[in-house]
Coordinates of C-alpha atoms in Angstrom, one line a residue:
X836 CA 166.8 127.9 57.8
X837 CA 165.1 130.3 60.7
X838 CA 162.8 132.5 59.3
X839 CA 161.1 136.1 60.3
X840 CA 158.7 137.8 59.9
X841 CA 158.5 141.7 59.1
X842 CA 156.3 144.7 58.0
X843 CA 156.6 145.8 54.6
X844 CA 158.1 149.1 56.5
X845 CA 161.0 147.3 57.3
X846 CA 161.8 146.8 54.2
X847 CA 164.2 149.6 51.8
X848 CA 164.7 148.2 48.4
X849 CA 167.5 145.2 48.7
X850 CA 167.6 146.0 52.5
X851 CA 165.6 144.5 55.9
X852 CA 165.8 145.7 59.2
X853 CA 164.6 143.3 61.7
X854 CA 163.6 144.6 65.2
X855 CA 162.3 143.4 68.4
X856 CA 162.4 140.4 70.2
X857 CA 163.9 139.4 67.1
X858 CA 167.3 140.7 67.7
X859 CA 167.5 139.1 70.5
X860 CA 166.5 135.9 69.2
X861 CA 168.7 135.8 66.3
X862 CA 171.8 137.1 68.5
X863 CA 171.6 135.3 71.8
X864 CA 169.6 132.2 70.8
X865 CA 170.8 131.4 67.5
X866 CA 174.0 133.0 67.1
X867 CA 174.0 134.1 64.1
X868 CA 176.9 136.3 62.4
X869 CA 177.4 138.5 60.0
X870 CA 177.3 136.8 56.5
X871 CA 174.8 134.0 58.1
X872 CA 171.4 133.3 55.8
X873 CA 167.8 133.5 57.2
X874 CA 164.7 133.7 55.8
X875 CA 162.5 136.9 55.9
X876 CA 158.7 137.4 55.3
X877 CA 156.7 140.5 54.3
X878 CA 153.4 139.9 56.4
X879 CA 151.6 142.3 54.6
X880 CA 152.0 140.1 50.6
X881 CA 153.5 136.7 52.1
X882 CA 156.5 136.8 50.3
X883 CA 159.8 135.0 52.0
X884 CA 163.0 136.5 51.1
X885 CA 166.6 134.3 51.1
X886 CA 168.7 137.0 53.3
X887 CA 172.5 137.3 54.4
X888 CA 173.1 139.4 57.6
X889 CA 175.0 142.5 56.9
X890 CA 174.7 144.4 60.3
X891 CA 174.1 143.4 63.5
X892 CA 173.4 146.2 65.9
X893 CA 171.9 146.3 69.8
X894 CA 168.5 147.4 68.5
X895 CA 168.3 145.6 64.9
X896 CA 169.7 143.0 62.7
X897 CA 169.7 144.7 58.6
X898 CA 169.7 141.9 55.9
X899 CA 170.5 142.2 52.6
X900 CA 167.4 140.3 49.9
X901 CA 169.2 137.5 47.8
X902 CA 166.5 136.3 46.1
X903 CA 162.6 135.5 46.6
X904 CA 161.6 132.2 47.2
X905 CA 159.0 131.0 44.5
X906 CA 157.9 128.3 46.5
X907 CA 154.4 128.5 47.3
X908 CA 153.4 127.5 51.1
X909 CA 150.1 128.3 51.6
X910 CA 147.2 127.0 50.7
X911 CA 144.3 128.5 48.4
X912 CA 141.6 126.8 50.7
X913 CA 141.3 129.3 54.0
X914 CA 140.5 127.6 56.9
X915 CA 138.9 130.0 59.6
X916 CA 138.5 128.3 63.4
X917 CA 135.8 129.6 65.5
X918 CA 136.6 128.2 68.6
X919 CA 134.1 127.8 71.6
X920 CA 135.8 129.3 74.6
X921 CA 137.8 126.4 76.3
X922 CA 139.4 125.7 79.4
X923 CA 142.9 126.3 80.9
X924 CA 145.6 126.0 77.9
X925 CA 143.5 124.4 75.2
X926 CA 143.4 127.2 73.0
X927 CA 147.3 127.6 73.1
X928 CA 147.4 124.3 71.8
X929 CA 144.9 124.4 68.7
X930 CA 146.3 127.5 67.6
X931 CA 149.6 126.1 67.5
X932 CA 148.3 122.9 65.7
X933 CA 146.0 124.5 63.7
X934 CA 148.3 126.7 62.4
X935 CA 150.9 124.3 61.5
X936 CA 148.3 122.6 59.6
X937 CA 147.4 125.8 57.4
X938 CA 144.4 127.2 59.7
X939 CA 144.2 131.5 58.4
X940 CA 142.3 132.7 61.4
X941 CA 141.2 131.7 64.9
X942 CA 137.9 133.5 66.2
X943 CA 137.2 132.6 69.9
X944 CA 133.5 132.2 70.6
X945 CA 131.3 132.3 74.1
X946 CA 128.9 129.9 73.3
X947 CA 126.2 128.7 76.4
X948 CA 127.9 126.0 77.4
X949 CA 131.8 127.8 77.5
X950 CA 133.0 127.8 81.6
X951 CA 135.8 130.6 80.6
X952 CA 134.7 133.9 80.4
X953 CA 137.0 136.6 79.1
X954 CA 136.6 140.5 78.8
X955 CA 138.5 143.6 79.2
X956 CA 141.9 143.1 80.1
X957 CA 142.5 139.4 80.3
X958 CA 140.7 139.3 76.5
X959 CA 143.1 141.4 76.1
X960 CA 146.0 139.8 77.3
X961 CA 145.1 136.5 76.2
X962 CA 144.1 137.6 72.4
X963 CA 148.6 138.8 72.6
X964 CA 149.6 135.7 74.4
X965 CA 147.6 133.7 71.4
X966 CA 148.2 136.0 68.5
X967 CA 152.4 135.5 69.7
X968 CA 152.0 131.7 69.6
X969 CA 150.4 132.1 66.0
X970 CA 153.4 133.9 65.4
X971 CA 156.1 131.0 66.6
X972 CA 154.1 128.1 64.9
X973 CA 154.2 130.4 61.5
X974 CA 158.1 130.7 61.7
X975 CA 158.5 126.9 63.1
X976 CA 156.5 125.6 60.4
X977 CA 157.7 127.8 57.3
X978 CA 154.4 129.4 56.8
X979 CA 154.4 132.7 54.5
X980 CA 151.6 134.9 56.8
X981 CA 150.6 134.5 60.7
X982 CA 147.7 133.7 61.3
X983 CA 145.0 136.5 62.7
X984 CA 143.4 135.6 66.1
X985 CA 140.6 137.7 66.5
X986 CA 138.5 139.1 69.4
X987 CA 135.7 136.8 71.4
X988 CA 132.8 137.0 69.7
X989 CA 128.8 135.9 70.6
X990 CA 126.2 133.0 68.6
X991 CA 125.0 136.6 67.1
X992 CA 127.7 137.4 65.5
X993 CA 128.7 134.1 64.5
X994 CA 125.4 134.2 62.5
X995 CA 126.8 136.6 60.6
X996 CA 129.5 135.0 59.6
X997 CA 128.0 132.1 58.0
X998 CA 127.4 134.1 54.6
X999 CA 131.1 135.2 53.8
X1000 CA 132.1 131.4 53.5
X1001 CA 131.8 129.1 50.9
X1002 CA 131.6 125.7 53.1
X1003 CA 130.7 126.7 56.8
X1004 CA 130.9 123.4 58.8
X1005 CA 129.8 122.9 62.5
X1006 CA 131.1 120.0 64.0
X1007 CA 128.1 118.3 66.7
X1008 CA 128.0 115.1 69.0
X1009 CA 124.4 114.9 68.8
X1010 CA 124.5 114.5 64.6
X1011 CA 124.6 110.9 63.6
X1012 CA 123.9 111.3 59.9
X1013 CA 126.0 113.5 58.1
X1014 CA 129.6 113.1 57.6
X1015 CA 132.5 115.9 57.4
X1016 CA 133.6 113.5 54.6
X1017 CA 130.3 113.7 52.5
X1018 CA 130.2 117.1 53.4
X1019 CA 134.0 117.9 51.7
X1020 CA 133.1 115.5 49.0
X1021 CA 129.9 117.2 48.3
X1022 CA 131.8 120.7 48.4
X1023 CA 134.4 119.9 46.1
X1024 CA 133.6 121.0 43.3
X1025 CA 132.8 124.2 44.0
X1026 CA 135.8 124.5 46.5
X1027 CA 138.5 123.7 43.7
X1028 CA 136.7 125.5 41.0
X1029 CA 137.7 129.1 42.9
X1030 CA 141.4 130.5 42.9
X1031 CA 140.9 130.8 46.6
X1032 CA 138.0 129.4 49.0
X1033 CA 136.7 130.0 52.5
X1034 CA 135.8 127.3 55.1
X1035 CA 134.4 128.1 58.4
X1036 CA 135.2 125.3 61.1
X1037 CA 133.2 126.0 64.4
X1038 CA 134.2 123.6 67.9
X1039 CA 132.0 123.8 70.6
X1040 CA 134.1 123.8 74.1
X1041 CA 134.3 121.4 76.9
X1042 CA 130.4 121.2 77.3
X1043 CA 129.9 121.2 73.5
X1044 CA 127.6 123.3 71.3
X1045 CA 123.6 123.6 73.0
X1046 CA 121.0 122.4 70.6
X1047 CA 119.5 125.7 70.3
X1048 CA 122.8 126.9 69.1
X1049 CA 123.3 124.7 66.7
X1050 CA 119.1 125.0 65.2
X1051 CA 120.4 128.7 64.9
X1052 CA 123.1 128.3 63.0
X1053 CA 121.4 126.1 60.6
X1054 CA 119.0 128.1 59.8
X1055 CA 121.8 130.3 58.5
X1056 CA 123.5 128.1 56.5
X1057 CA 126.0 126.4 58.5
X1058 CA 126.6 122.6 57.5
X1059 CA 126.2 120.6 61.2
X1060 CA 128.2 117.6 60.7
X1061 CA 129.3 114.3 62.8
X1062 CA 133.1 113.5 63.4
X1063 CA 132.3 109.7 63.5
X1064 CA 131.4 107.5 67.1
X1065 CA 133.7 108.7 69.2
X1066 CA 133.2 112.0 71.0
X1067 CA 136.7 114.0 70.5
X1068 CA 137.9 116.7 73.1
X1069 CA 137.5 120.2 72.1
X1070 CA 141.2 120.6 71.3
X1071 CA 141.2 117.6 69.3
X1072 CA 138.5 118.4 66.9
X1073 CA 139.6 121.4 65.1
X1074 CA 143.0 119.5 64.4
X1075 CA 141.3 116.6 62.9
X1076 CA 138.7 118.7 60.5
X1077 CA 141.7 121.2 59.4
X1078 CA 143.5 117.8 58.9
X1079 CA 141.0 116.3 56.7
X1080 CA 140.3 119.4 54.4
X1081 CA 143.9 120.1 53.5
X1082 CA 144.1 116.3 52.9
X1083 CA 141.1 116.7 50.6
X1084 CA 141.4 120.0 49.0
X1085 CA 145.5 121.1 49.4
X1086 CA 147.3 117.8 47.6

């Protein structure tokens, strides 16, 4: 069933209004009619309604609230990427991955070795290109929030990050010791014993992360851990560590 999402604004007691490029969607792509079902979600509390189409006007679509859905989609483990800057459409793709796989929030990062460089406008303009396919792979996939992608930020303020996660996990070509799976396994105890825990996942881009870089963010905490004897591309290593920890901690 297609689902939306909305602002808790949109929503009057048993009543949504849907707006946007959602009209159009729902109209001209799907075709739905009057009396048709959808699903609607309230981004602000995650919760999915079952909803029959009562209007359908030029500018909005009202539905009327059949039930809640009880079922619960997401995950208590959060999953935060912080993503060295990569080339072309890379970053299109993890999101879209990522989020499919359960991934909360994407935070772009210019590390040394990143070729892109983004600021003013086309940060701008990507950061609404990215947040929209968020958006797309949370209705395609059934998710009950989209995903946040967040502005570029430096090694400084990654730093800083370190402290507000429980497991903070830094994924390196040049580590030949340490596993992400003795790392989860280590972790999981204090991971499961929470109602809800944070990971921090940082790729390196194209160039992966310098050494200096990574000797930083050790000293702050951060776990720097090996993804096994084969080097993966920068758009295939966030997939496979998001992959692993709902495998380990979700089911």
């Amino acid at each position: 069933m297609p689902k939306f999402f909305v602002d808790d604004n949109q929503i009057e007691g048993s009543r949504i209004s849907i707006t946007g490029e959602d009209v159009n969607h729902i109209t001209n792509v799907l075709r739905l009619k009057k009396d048709d079902y959808i699903l609607v979600c309230d981004k602000q509390n995650s919760i999915t309604y079952n909803s029959k189409i009562e209007e359908i006007l030029k500018e909005k679509v009202v539905c009327k609230i059949e039930n809640e859905i009880a079922k619960q989609v997401e995950s208590k483990v959060k999953v935060s990427i912080f993503q060295g800057l990569p080339k072309a459409d890379k970053m299109e793709y993890i999101i879209q991955k990522c989020t499919e796989l359960g991934a909360v929030e994407f935070i772009p990062v210019a590390l040394k070795r990143c070729i892109v460089k983004l600021n003013g406008k086309d940060e701008a303009k990507k950061i609404e290109r990215w947040q929209k396919i968020a958006e797309v792979a949370s209705k395609q996939s059934g998710r009950d929030m989209i995903p946040n992608v967040k502005n570029v930020i430096t090694i400084n303020k990654l730093k800083e990050e370190i402290e507000k996660f429980d497991l903070f996990i830094v994924a390196y070509e040049e580590e030949k010791e340490v596993t992400l799976k003795q790392i989860l396994q280590a972790n999981k105890d204090k991971i499961l014993e929470k109602e809800s825990s944070k990971i921090g996942v940082v790729i390196g881009p194209e160039g992966g992360i310098d050494k200096q870089e990574i000797d930083e963010l050790k000293l702050c905490g951060a776990k720097i851990i090996t993804l096994g004897s084969r080097i993966l591309r920068t758009e295939t290593a966030p997939i496979a560590i998001t992959s692993n920890i709902m495998y380990e901690f979700e089911f």
